């Protein structure tokens, strides 16, 4: 529990320091302490990679395995980058209470880590609500901004409803099995599958709807554009990467641990669940990419891009219900890593624009090549990865998922993925068109704070590295994690 306890202790210490320090004292020191705690937590996680056997804590309700460790590293990396790029580059009107921002990121990340390690529905729900409630507070930090207030209100209401829907679905699983442990639930559902099949379907639909909201997958995506636009940019980046990654992790674990293994595999339910997940993935890809074509606000555009990417990431989750494809987690983890860096990098570019010009419209990119050529060059690399063009992490992430889809012989879903990826070229290349083919003589100069400049180039460089040596990264994931070693819950 060292990674989790590190964040707990750091959050408590930082909150006390923030209360004790005089108001006139700069809170930048708190940001460095927060970043150091995230790094220490990550080092603990690295030390637990590839254990001889998974660790079971609290009567199997908390699980330290390679699935959890890889997801925790992704979440901590995202939180660390968001913290680092915010140092010295966040305006007071964006985040009025800077100390609170830095120490609230820690319990939010902790909630995601708890979700990744959950082997019990109660533990899962505790982590989910810790992440959700902290996210509501972060989104609502701009109390004097009406747009932020409106988006926070929508987020709280819809988020509360989705949590209630998840809890309702869990109640059916508990009623059918008499247990909150995921492994015990799977065994009980297999024993009572024929008589309780309608309730199993009902619980699946409720959980899919609730988690679909958390990952912003269509048709449960309605909150994302408003919340992304209303929140300050570093918080939006956190929601787009860390919060979404945590929800995808627990969706993967629950769908596999409860519905994808055991006696349920021999029932028609298995094929129905696969079809439903593929339909949701296709709807997210279509809705996200086609709606993004009409967006001029960069945050709303990236929100719809995130909805489309939720669809791409749902495909490997659906693939776990196929008995002919077993590398779905590697594909899922690789694309999630690529998604992390290319999205945080592009949000860092947006922060540079806001910091210099206060503009978050796509027109704010006009002539960026002439105002900040190095930043524009890095942005091109990030956009190429987002669009999924060759020699980028995004390209190979989509390619691996596409090949996995073809391996399961669901050609219509592969066709939807290819079609929507081509559609995304139009709005992604809008970034390049603005930077290189549009010039605004009256545009203000662009000043690039050092942490933001480092973040942009670091994310761009890693996106390129993922595209140059994808086999190395994918092989690393395969070596660390293997479905044949320990099927999540089967000891």
Short mmCIF file of N, CA and C in Angstrom, two decimals, residues 290-368:
data_model
loop_
_atom_site.label_atom_id
_atom_site.label_comp_id
_atom_site.label_asym_id
_atom_site.label_seq_id
_atom_site.Cartn_x
_atom_site.Cartn_y
_atom_site.Cartn_z
N UNK A 290 -17.69 12.95 -35.85
CA UNK A 290 -18.52 13.77 -36.72
C UNK A 290 -18.95 15.07 -36.04
N UNK A 291 -19.20 15.04 -34.73
CA UNK A 291 -19.59 16.26 -34.03
C UNK A 291 -18.40 17.22 -33.89
N UNK A 292 -17.20 16.67 -33.77
CA UNK A 292 -16.00 17.51 -33.65
C UNK A 292 -15.78 18.36 -34.89
N UNK A 293 -16.32 17.95 -36.03
CA UNK A 293 -16.13 18.71 -37.27
C UNK A 293 -16.68 20.12 -37.17
N UNK A 294 -17.69 20.33 -36.32
CA UNK A 294 -18.35 21.64 -36.26
C UNK A 294 -17.82 22.53 -35.16
N UNK A 295 -16.84 22.07 -34.40
CA UNK A 295 -16.39 22.80 -33.22
C UNK A 295 -15.31 23.82 -33.58
N UNK A 296 -15.43 25.00 -32.95
CA UNK A 296 -14.40 26.03 -33.10
C UNK A 296 -13.67 26.29 -31.78
N UNK A 297 -14.30 25.91 -30.67
CA UNK A 297 -13.64 26.04 -29.37
C UNK A 297 -12.74 24.82 -29.16
N UNK A 298 -11.48 25.07 -28.83
CA UNK A 298 -10.52 23.96 -28.74
C UNK A 298 -10.88 22.96 -27.66
N UNK A 299 -11.40 23.44 -26.53
CA UNK A 299 -11.74 22.52 -25.44
C UNK A 299 -12.91 21.62 -25.84
N UNK A 300 -13.91 22.20 -26.49
CA UNK A 300 -15.04 21.38 -26.93
C UNK A 300 -14.61 20.41 -28.02
N UNK A 301 -13.73 20.86 -28.91
CA UNK A 301 -13.22 19.97 -29.94
C UNK A 301 -12.48 18.79 -29.33
N UNK A 302 -11.63 19.08 -28.32
CA UNK A 302 -10.89 18.00 -27.67
C UNK A 302 -11.80 17.10 -26.85
N UNK A 303 -12.92 17.66 -26.36
CA UNK A 303 -13.90 16.84 -25.64
C UNK A 303 -14.51 15.80 -26.59
N UNK A 304 -14.91 16.23 -27.79
CA UNK A 304 -15.47 15.28 -28.75
C UNK A 304 -14.41 14.32 -29.27
N UNK A 305 -13.17 14.80 -29.40
CA UNK A 305 -12.07 13.90 -29.73
C UNK A 305 -11.91 12.84 -28.65
N UNK A 306 -12.05 13.24 -27.37
CA UNK A 306 -11.98 12.28 -26.27
C UNK A 306 -13.10 11.26 -26.30
N UNK A 307 -14.28 11.70 -26.73
CA UNK A 307 -15.41 10.76 -26.86
C UNK A 307 -15.09 9.72 -27.92
N UNK A 308 -14.53 10.17 -29.04
CA UNK A 308 -14.14 9.22 -30.09
C UNK A 308 -13.07 8.26 -29.60
N UNK A 309 -12.11 8.78 -28.85
CA UNK A 309 -11.05 7.91 -28.33
C UNK A 309 -11.57 6.92 -27.30
N UNK A 310 -12.63 7.29 -26.58
CA UNK A 310 -13.28 6.33 -25.68
C UNK A 310 -13.80 5.15 -26.48
N UNK A 311 -14.31 5.44 -27.68
CA UNK A 311 -14.77 4.36 -28.54
C UNK A 311 -13.64 3.44 -28.97
N UNK A 312 -12.49 4.04 -29.34
CA UNK A 312 -11.34 3.20 -29.71
C UNK A 312 -10.92 2.31 -28.55
N UNK A 313 -10.92 2.87 -27.34
CA UNK A 313 -10.44 2.13 -26.16
C UNK A 313 -11.46 1.11 -25.67
N UNK A 314 -12.72 1.26 -26.07
CA UNK A 314 -13.73 0.26 -25.70
C UNK A 314 -13.61 -1.00 -26.54
N UNK A 315 -12.99 -0.90 -27.71
CA UNK A 315 -12.87 -2.07 -28.58
C UNK A 315 -12.07 -3.19 -27.92
N UNK A 316 -10.89 -2.92 -27.33
CA UNK A 316 -10.19 -4.02 -26.64
C UNK A 316 -10.96 -4.57 -25.45
N UNK A 317 -11.76 -3.72 -24.80
CA UNK A 317 -12.58 -4.20 -23.68
C UNK A 317 -13.63 -5.18 -24.20
N UNK A 318 -14.20 -4.87 -25.36
CA UNK A 318 -15.16 -5.79 -25.96
C UNK A 318 -14.47 -7.07 -26.43
N UNK A 319 -13.21 -6.94 -26.88
CA UNK A 319 -12.50 -8.10 -27.43
C UNK A 319 -12.24 -9.17 -26.40
N UNK A 320 -12.30 -8.81 -25.09
CA UNK A 320 -12.05 -9.82 -24.07
C UNK A 320 -13.17 -10.86 -24.03
N UNK A 321 -14.30 -10.57 -24.68
CA UNK A 321 -15.39 -11.53 -24.75
C UNK A 321 -15.24 -12.49 -25.93
N UNK A 322 -14.17 -12.30 -26.70
CA UNK A 322 -13.90 -13.21 -27.81
C UNK A 322 -12.88 -14.25 -27.39
N UNK A 323 -13.15 -15.50 -27.70
CA UNK A 323 -12.26 -16.58 -27.27
C UNK A 323 -11.11 -16.82 -28.24
N UNK A 324 -10.98 -15.95 -29.28
CA UNK A 324 -9.90 -16.16 -30.25
C UNK A 324 -8.87 -15.03 -30.19
N UNK A 325 -9.02 -14.14 -29.21
CA UNK A 325 -8.12 -12.99 -29.15
C UNK A 325 -7.72 -12.74 -27.70
N UNK A 326 -6.42 -12.81 -27.40
CA UNK A 326 -6.00 -12.75 -26.02
C UNK A 326 -4.98 -11.63 -25.72
N UNK A 327 -4.66 -10.80 -26.71
CA UNK A 327 -3.71 -9.72 -26.48
C UNK A 327 -4.40 -8.38 -26.34
N UNK A 328 -5.69 -8.41 -25.98
CA UNK A 328 -6.46 -7.17 -25.94
C UNK A 328 -5.95 -6.18 -24.90
N UNK A 329 -5.43 -6.68 -23.76
CA UNK A 329 -4.95 -5.74 -22.75
C UNK A 329 -3.72 -5.00 -23.24
N UNK A 330 -2.82 -5.66 -23.93
CA UNK A 330 -1.64 -5.00 -24.45
C UNK A 330 -2.02 -3.89 -25.42
N UNK A 331 -2.99 -4.16 -26.29
CA UNK A 331 -3.47 -3.14 -27.23
C UNK A 331 -4.10 -1.97 -26.47
N UNK A 332 -4.90 -2.30 -25.48
CA UNK A 332 -5.57 -1.29 -24.66
C UNK A 332 -4.55 -0.41 -23.94
N UNK A 333 -3.57 -1.02 -23.28
CA UNK A 333 -2.57 -0.27 -22.52
C UNK A 333 -1.69 0.58 -23.43
N UNK A 334 -1.30 0.04 -24.58
CA UNK A 334 -0.45 0.80 -25.50
C UNK A 334 -1.15 2.05 -25.97
N UNK A 335 -2.41 1.91 -26.40
CA UNK A 335 -3.11 3.09 -26.91
C UNK A 335 -3.41 4.08 -25.79
N UNK A 336 -3.68 3.58 -24.59
CA UNK A 336 -3.92 4.49 -23.47
C UNK A 336 -2.67 5.30 -23.14
N UNK A 337 -1.49 4.67 -23.24
CA UNK A 337 -0.23 5.39 -23.02
C UNK A 337 -0.06 6.47 -24.09
N UNK A 338 -0.28 6.10 -25.36
CA UNK A 338 -0.16 7.08 -26.44
C UNK A 338 -1.18 8.20 -26.27
N UNK A 339 -2.40 7.84 -25.88
CA UNK A 339 -3.46 8.82 -25.66
C UNK A 339 -3.08 9.80 -24.56
N UNK A 340 -2.46 9.29 -23.51
CA UNK A 340 -2.04 10.14 -22.39
C UNK A 340 -1.10 11.24 -22.86
N UNK A 341 -0.04 10.87 -23.56
CA UNK A 341 0.97 11.86 -23.92
C UNK A 341 0.48 12.83 -24.99
N UNK A 342 -0.23 12.33 -26.00
CA UNK A 342 -0.65 13.26 -27.05
C UNK A 342 -1.73 14.22 -26.55
N UNK A 343 -2.56 13.81 -25.61
CA UNK A 343 -3.60 14.70 -25.10
C UNK A 343 -3.04 15.71 -24.11
N UNK A 344 -2.19 15.28 -23.19
CA UNK A 344 -1.61 16.24 -22.26
C UNK A 344 -0.75 17.24 -23.03
N UNK A 345 -0.04 16.78 -24.05
CA UNK A 345 0.76 17.70 -24.85
C UNK A 345 -0.09 18.76 -25.52
N UNK A 346 -1.22 18.37 -26.10
CA UNK A 346 -2.06 19.34 -26.81
C UNK A 346 -2.74 20.28 -25.83
N UNK A 347 -3.08 19.79 -24.62
CA UNK A 347 -3.64 20.68 -23.61
C UNK A 347 -2.57 21.67 -23.10
N UNK A 348 -1.32 21.25 -23.08
CA UNK A 348 -0.24 22.17 -22.71
C UNK A 348 -0.11 23.28 -23.76
N UNK A 349 -0.29 22.93 -25.05
CA UNK A 349 -0.28 23.95 -26.10
C UNK A 349 -1.43 24.93 -25.89
N UNK A 350 -2.59 24.41 -25.54
CA UNK A 350 -3.75 25.28 -25.26
C UNK A 350 -3.46 26.20 -24.08
N UNK A 351 -2.79 25.70 -23.06
CA UNK A 351 -2.44 26.56 -21.92
C UNK A 351 -1.47 27.66 -22.33
N UNK A 352 -0.55 27.36 -23.25
CA UNK A 352 0.37 28.38 -23.74
C UNK A 352 -0.41 29.50 -24.43
N UNK A 353 -1.39 29.13 -25.26
CA UNK A 353 -2.20 30.13 -25.94
C UNK A 353 -2.99 30.97 -24.94
N UNK A 354 -3.62 30.30 -23.98
CA UNK A 354 -4.40 31.03 -22.98
C UNK A 354 -3.52 31.96 -22.17
N UNK A 355 -2.33 31.48 -21.81
CA UNK A 355 -1.42 32.27 -20.99
C UNK A 355 -0.96 33.53 -21.72
N UNK A 356 -0.80 33.42 -23.04
CA UNK A 356 -0.27 34.54 -23.82
C UNK A 356 -1.36 35.45 -24.38
N UNK A 357 -2.45 34.84 -24.86
CA UNK A 357 -3.46 35.63 -25.56
C UNK A 357 -4.84 35.55 -24.92
N UNK A 358 -5.06 34.57 -24.04
CA UNK A 358 -6.38 34.40 -23.44
C UNK A 358 -7.39 33.81 -24.41
N UNK A 359 -6.94 33.25 -25.51
CA UNK A 359 -7.83 32.74 -26.55
C UNK A 359 -7.83 31.22 -26.54
N UNK A 360 -9.02 30.61 -26.47
CA UNK A 360 -9.12 29.16 -26.53
C UNK A 360 -9.89 28.70 -27.76
N UNK A 361 -10.09 29.62 -28.73
CA UNK A 361 -10.69 29.26 -30.00
C UNK A 361 -9.61 28.72 -30.93
N UNK A 362 -10.02 27.91 -31.91
CA UNK A 362 -9.05 27.35 -32.82
C UNK A 362 -8.34 28.44 -33.62
N UNK A 363 -9.01 29.59 -33.78
CA UNK A 363 -8.39 30.72 -34.46
C UNK A 363 -7.20 31.29 -33.70
N UNK A 364 -7.11 30.97 -32.39
CA UNK A 364 -5.97 31.44 -31.61
C UNK A 364 -4.66 30.81 -32.04
N UNK A 365 -4.75 29.70 -32.81
CA UNK A 365 -3.54 29.06 -33.32
C UNK A 365 -2.99 29.76 -34.56
N UNK A 366 -3.73 30.74 -35.09
CA UNK A 366 -3.35 31.38 -36.35
C UNK A 366 -1.92 31.93 -36.28
N UNK A 367 -1.11 31.51 -37.24
CA UNK A 367 0.25 32.02 -37.32
C UNK A 367 1.16 31.60 -36.19
N UNK A 368 0.82 30.52 -35.48
CA UNK A 368 1.65 30.10 -34.35
C UNK A 368 3.07 29.77 -34.80
#
